[in-house]
Amino acid sequence: MNPIEQSDPILWQAIQQEQNRQDSTLELIASENHVSPAVLAAAATPLTNKYAEGYPGKRYYGGCEFMDVIENLARDRAKALFGCDHVNVQPHSGSQANQAVFLAALNPGDTILGLHLDHGGHLTHGKSVNISGKWFKSVHYTLDPKTERIDMANVQRIARECKPKLIITGASAYPRLWDFAAFAEIAHEVGAVQMADIAHFAGLVATGLHPSPVPHSEFVTTTTHKTLRGPRSGMTMCKADWAKKLDSAVFPGLQGGPLMHIIAAKAAAFGEAQQPAFKVYCQQILKNAKVLAEALMGHGYRLVSGGTDNHLMLVDLRAKSPDLTGAAVELWLQNAGIIVNKNMVPFDTRKAIETSGIRVGTPALTTRGLKEPEMKKVANWFDRAASSGGDAQVLAKVRAEVTEFTRSYPLPHLTCTAC
Ligand code: DSN
């Protein structure tokens, strides 16, 4: 019997319900994934008991000798994966990975330039309600209204005007590739530092399936739980001459004790990402995304920018029916066992709480073993639920089919004979 089951049945029940929910639904949220049994096991170790403030070889607590081994393992593997000069694996999340760059490279009141949240950017890239928008003068570039892609001439014009100290690349809902070299050229011209937030496509960068910002950017930040398929956390990479400032920014600047059990889980995930099988996985993410995109368009949905080059796509529901909202479709899909998030589309006339779009990604389904033929089935279920008008009978029918289907693709840790 699991010790939680024995000591705290109420908590155990909620954990079981969540596990069952994950197991019996189709996870299409582009930023989520299912970790391996080894990553899950590393996160649930007694390493959670240990304080290890400081860095390997320079800790503020005794008894850190094995913490040093583990943190060095995570650092070395991250450096090998991404080819960076230096990495700090202690940020607890993507937000803190980004804040560490702000603390290392900026002063309050400095100007930063990033992609607008409503055009696919991220909250921490200068949104007014976030510390990045409150403590810095935040300027945004937006997508070209015709192509719905980043227009580098426009970025250059804005950068020349606002003379930012930091230019941010990377996004949460942009389905196309980034030209990091072009951004670096603009950054150098205006005297800015460049930060690439690769949280979404880090796994694709690690496997050479997306251009790498590492040669071009002073800083590269990422979460570790999306395409990289590690534990929920973050990390910041930098050029050698920023290493000292970055480390001081993470600790003691922003954080205290690192989460060593999560750093161990990152080491486990990075070890997995170094294996040839991980590249095959990432290739399949891309193949699945292409097929899903085509299939959704075949059902009459418009995709922002007309498709995808990466693991995600942004469905503009208005082409299917002008009255459809992201909020309604998110709920109908959830009732049918398909989990997505509503998302604004570029130049959306609806607010973030309602939206005209749905963001869809393939990393989690690919982990479960779904391939191209299954993507067509997923698109079909998506369409039946999204076109249902909320009809409970239609949604229940799709839910039953989805539940039955997921039985053939159990979550990774549920098939682990050693777990
Ligand atoms: N990274 C965001 C996402 O893409 O879901 C959440 O902050």
Short mmCIF file of C-alpha atoms in Angstrom, two decimals, residues 113-340:
data_model
loop_
_atom_site.label_atom_id
_atom_site.label_comp_id
_atom_site.label_asym_id
_atom_site.label_seq_id
_atom_site.Cartn_x
_atom_site.Cartn_y
_atom_site.Cartn_z
CA LEU A 113 11.66 44.38 -26.02
CA GLY A 114 9.74 41.12 -26.45
CA LEU A 115 6.87 39.54 -28.41
CA HIS A 116 3.44 40.73 -27.27
CA LEU A 117 1.53 38.23 -25.13
CA ASP A 118 -1.55 38.58 -27.35
CA HIS A 119 0.57 37.54 -30.35
CA GLY A 120 2.00 34.42 -28.71
CA GLY A 121 4.56 35.92 -26.30
CA HIS A 122 4.85 35.12 -22.62
CA LEU A 123 3.68 36.84 -19.45
CA THR A 124 7.27 37.22 -18.25
CA HIS A 125 8.36 38.96 -21.44
CA GLY A 126 7.15 42.37 -20.30
CA LYS A 127 3.39 42.04 -19.70
CA SER A 128 2.21 45.00 -17.60
CA VAL A 129 0.84 42.81 -14.79
CA ASN A 130 4.10 40.86 -14.45
CA ILE A 131 7.24 42.07 -12.65
CA SER A 132 8.90 42.24 -16.10
CA GLY A 133 6.35 44.86 -17.14
CA LYS A 134 6.17 46.64 -13.79
CA TRP A 135 9.88 47.11 -13.11
CA PHE A 136 11.06 47.67 -16.69
CA LYS A 137 9.90 49.87 -19.52
CA SER A 138 8.38 47.21 -21.70
CA VAL A 139 8.02 47.53 -25.46
CA HIS A 140 6.58 44.79 -27.68
CA TYR A 141 6.87 43.68 -31.26
CA THR A 142 3.82 42.05 -32.86
CA LEU A 143 3.19 39.69 -35.76
CA ASP A 144 2.70 40.82 -39.32
CA PRO A 145 -1.10 41.01 -39.84
CA LYS A 146 -0.92 39.26 -43.25
CA THR A 147 1.59 36.48 -42.65
CA GLU A 148 1.05 36.18 -38.86
CA ARG A 149 4.82 35.73 -38.62
CA ILE A 150 7.54 37.84 -37.05
CA ASP A 151 8.58 40.65 -39.38
CA MET A 152 12.29 41.27 -38.75
CA ALA A 153 12.22 44.69 -40.45
CA ASN A 154 9.53 45.72 -37.96
CA VAL A 155 11.56 44.36 -35.02
CA GLN A 156 14.57 46.33 -36.25
CA ARG A 157 12.54 49.53 -36.60
CA ILE A 158 11.12 49.23 -33.06
CA ALA A 159 14.54 48.34 -31.60
CA ARG A 160 16.14 51.37 -33.27
CA GLU A 161 13.39 53.56 -31.83
CA CYS A 162 13.24 52.27 -28.25
CA LYS A 163 16.91 51.23 -27.86
CA PRO A 164 16.25 48.33 -25.48
CA LYS A 165 18.82 46.97 -23.04
CA LEU A 166 17.40 43.46 -23.59
CA ILE A 167 15.73 41.84 -26.58
CA ILE A 168 13.68 38.72 -25.81
CA THR A 169 12.97 35.99 -28.34
CA GLY A 170 10.82 32.94 -27.75
CA ALA A 171 7.10 32.49 -27.16
CA SER A 172 4.32 30.37 -25.73
CA ALA A 173 2.06 30.25 -28.76
CA TYR A 174 4.10 30.86 -31.91
CA PRO A 175 4.03 27.94 -34.36
CA ARG A 176 6.99 29.02 -36.51
CA LEU A 177 10.79 28.92 -36.27
CA TRP A 178 12.88 31.73 -34.80
CA ASP A 179 15.72 33.43 -36.67
CA PHE A 180 18.05 33.95 -33.71
CA ALA A 181 20.93 35.18 -35.88
CA ALA A 182 18.76 38.00 -37.26
CA PHE A 183 17.68 38.98 -33.74
CA ALA A 184 21.33 38.96 -32.58
CA GLU A 185 22.27 41.28 -35.42
CA ILE A 186 19.61 43.77 -34.32
CA ALA A 187 20.60 43.40 -30.66
CA HIS A 188 24.24 44.12 -31.46
CA GLU A 189 23.30 47.10 -33.61
CA VAL A 190 21.33 48.78 -30.81
CA GLY A 191 23.62 47.65 -27.97
CA ALA A 192 21.16 45.20 -26.41
CA VAL A 193 21.73 41.86 -24.73
CA GLN A 194 19.75 38.99 -26.26
CA MET A 195 17.79 36.46 -24.25
CA ALA A 196 16.18 33.48 -25.96
CA ASP A 197 13.41 31.81 -23.97
CA ILE A 198 13.21 28.36 -25.56
CA ALA A 199 10.87 26.87 -22.93
CA HIS A 200 8.47 25.44 -25.50
CA PHE A 201 10.87 23.97 -28.03
CA ALA A 202 13.95 23.16 -25.86
CA GLY A 203 13.67 19.47 -26.71
CA LEU A 204 13.69 20.33 -30.40
CA VAL A 205 16.77 22.55 -29.96
CA ALA A 206 18.57 19.84 -27.95
CA THR A 207 18.03 17.36 -30.77
CA GLY A 208 18.93 19.73 -33.62
CA LEU A 209 15.36 19.92 -34.93
CA HIS A 210 15.02 23.66 -34.27
CA PRO A 211 17.74 26.29 -34.82
CA SER A 212 19.74 26.87 -31.63
CA PRO A 213 20.02 30.35 -30.11
CA VAL A 214 23.10 29.32 -28.09
CA PRO A 215 25.70 30.66 -30.58
CA HIS A 216 23.81 33.97 -30.92
CA SER A 217 22.36 34.85 -27.50
CA GLU A 218 24.03 36.00 -24.31
CA PHE A 219 21.32 34.16 -22.33
CA VAL A 220 19.12 31.16 -23.11
CA THR A 221 16.37 30.24 -20.66
CA THR A 222 14.01 27.31 -20.59
CA THR A 223 11.57 25.34 -18.56
CA THR A 224 12.44 21.68 -18.29
CA HIS A 225 8.98 20.12 -18.42
CA LYS A 226 7.69 20.81 -21.93
CA THR A 227 9.31 19.21 -25.00
CA LEU A 228 12.38 18.51 -22.84
CA ARG A 229 10.17 16.10 -20.82
CA GLY A 230 11.75 16.69 -17.43
CA PRO A 231 10.33 17.76 -14.06
CA ARG A 232 8.40 21.03 -13.64
CA SER A 233 11.26 23.51 -13.33
CA GLY A 234 13.59 25.93 -15.15
CA MET A 235 17.20 26.63 -16.08
CA THR A 236 19.29 29.48 -17.46
CA MET A 237 22.26 29.18 -19.82
CA CYS A 238 24.71 31.96 -20.67
CA LYS A 239 27.97 32.93 -22.32
CA ALA A 240 31.04 32.49 -20.11
CA ASP A 241 31.45 36.19 -19.37
CA TRP A 242 27.96 36.33 -17.80
CA ALA A 243 28.42 33.21 -15.63
CA LYS A 244 29.32 34.93 -12.38
CA LYS A 245 26.54 37.52 -12.63
CA LEU A 246 23.99 34.84 -13.53
CA ASP A 247 24.90 32.58 -10.61
CA SER A 248 24.75 35.52 -8.16
CA ALA A 249 21.37 36.49 -9.60
CA VAL A 250 19.86 33.02 -9.04
CA PHE A 251 21.42 32.63 -5.58
CA PRO A 252 21.42 34.73 -3.43
CA GLY A 253 19.67 37.23 -5.72
CA LEU A 254 16.35 35.46 -6.23
CA GLN A 255 16.28 32.10 -4.51
CA GLY A 256 17.44 30.35 -1.37
CA GLY A 257 17.83 26.59 -1.19
CA PRO A 258 17.68 24.77 -4.53
CA LEU A 259 15.16 21.94 -4.95
CA MET A 260 17.73 19.15 -5.10
CA HIS A 261 15.19 16.38 -5.76
CA ILE A 262 14.03 18.34 -8.82
CA ILE A 263 17.63 18.98 -9.90
CA ALA A 264 18.15 15.20 -9.70
CA ALA A 265 15.05 14.74 -11.86
CA LYS A 266 16.48 17.29 -14.33
CA ALA A 267 19.73 15.27 -14.44
CA ALA A 268 17.67 12.15 -15.18
CA ALA A 269 15.72 13.92 -17.94
CA PHE A 270 18.86 15.40 -19.52
CA GLY A 271 20.43 11.93 -19.50
CA GLU A 272 17.37 10.62 -21.35
CA ALA A 273 17.49 13.53 -23.80
CA GLN A 274 21.08 12.56 -24.71
CA GLN A 275 19.89 9.15 -25.92
CA PRO A 276 19.16 8.53 -29.63
CA ALA A 277 15.57 7.53 -28.72
CA PHE A 278 14.86 11.09 -27.60
CA LYS A 279 15.65 12.45 -31.05
CA VAL A 280 13.28 9.89 -32.56
CA TYR A 281 10.64 11.08 -30.06
CA CYS A 282 11.17 14.73 -31.04
CA GLN A 283 11.01 13.86 -34.75
CA GLN A 284 7.68 12.15 -34.09
CA ILE A 285 6.39 15.25 -32.23
CA LEU A 286 6.99 17.23 -35.43
CA LYS A 287 5.47 14.60 -37.74
CA ASN A 288 2.41 14.38 -35.49
CA ALA A 289 2.04 18.17 -35.40
CA LYS A 290 2.11 18.36 -39.21
CA VAL A 291 -0.54 15.65 -39.60
CA LEU A 292 -2.75 17.10 -36.86
CA ALA A 293 -2.49 20.55 -38.45
CA GLU A 294 -3.48 19.20 -41.88
CA ALA A 295 -6.34 17.19 -40.40
CA LEU A 296 -7.73 20.15 -38.45
CA MET A 297 -7.56 22.33 -41.55
CA GLY A 298 -9.32 19.53 -43.40
CA HIS A 299 -12.17 19.86 -40.89
CA GLY A 300 -12.46 23.57 -41.76
CA TYR A 301 -10.36 25.18 -39.05
CA ARG A 302 -7.99 28.02 -39.83
CA LEU A 303 -4.54 27.78 -38.28
CA VAL A 304 -2.67 30.97 -37.44
CA SER A 305 0.07 31.47 -40.07
CA GLY A 306 -1.40 28.57 -42.03
CA GLY A 307 0.29 25.70 -40.20
CA THR A 308 3.20 24.79 -37.97
CA ASP A 309 6.95 24.25 -38.02
CA ASN A 310 7.16 23.08 -34.42
CA HIS A 311 5.20 21.13 -31.80
CA LEU A 312 2.19 23.45 -31.59
CA MET A 313 -0.52 25.15 -33.61
CA LEU A 314 -3.01 27.88 -32.90
CA VAL A 315 -6.54 27.17 -34.08
CA ASP A 316 -8.56 30.27 -35.05
CA LEU A 317 -12.12 29.09 -34.42
CA ARG A 318 -13.77 31.98 -36.24
CA ALA A 319 -13.30 30.42 -39.68
CA LYS A 320 -15.33 27.41 -38.55
CA SER A 321 -18.03 29.57 -36.97
CA PRO A 322 -17.77 33.26 -36.02
CA ASP A 323 -19.60 32.68 -32.71
CA LEU A 324 -17.29 29.93 -31.44
CA THR A 325 -15.12 31.06 -28.52
CA GLY A 326 -12.01 29.47 -27.09
CA ALA A 327 -13.61 29.36 -23.64
CA ALA A 328 -16.64 27.36 -24.86
CA VAL A 329 -14.60 24.98 -27.00
CA GLU A 330 -12.07 24.37 -24.19
CA LEU A 331 -14.95 23.28 -21.94
CA TRP A 332 -16.67 21.10 -24.56
CA LEU A 333 -13.38 19.40 -25.40
CA GLN A 334 -12.69 18.80 -21.71
CA ASN A 335 -16.11 17.17 -21.33
CA ALA A 336 -15.14 14.95 -24.27
CA GLY A 337 -11.80 13.99 -22.65
CA ILE A 338 -9.60 16.27 -24.78
CA ILE A 339 -7.56 18.77 -22.78
CA VAL A 340 -6.51 22.07 -24.41
#
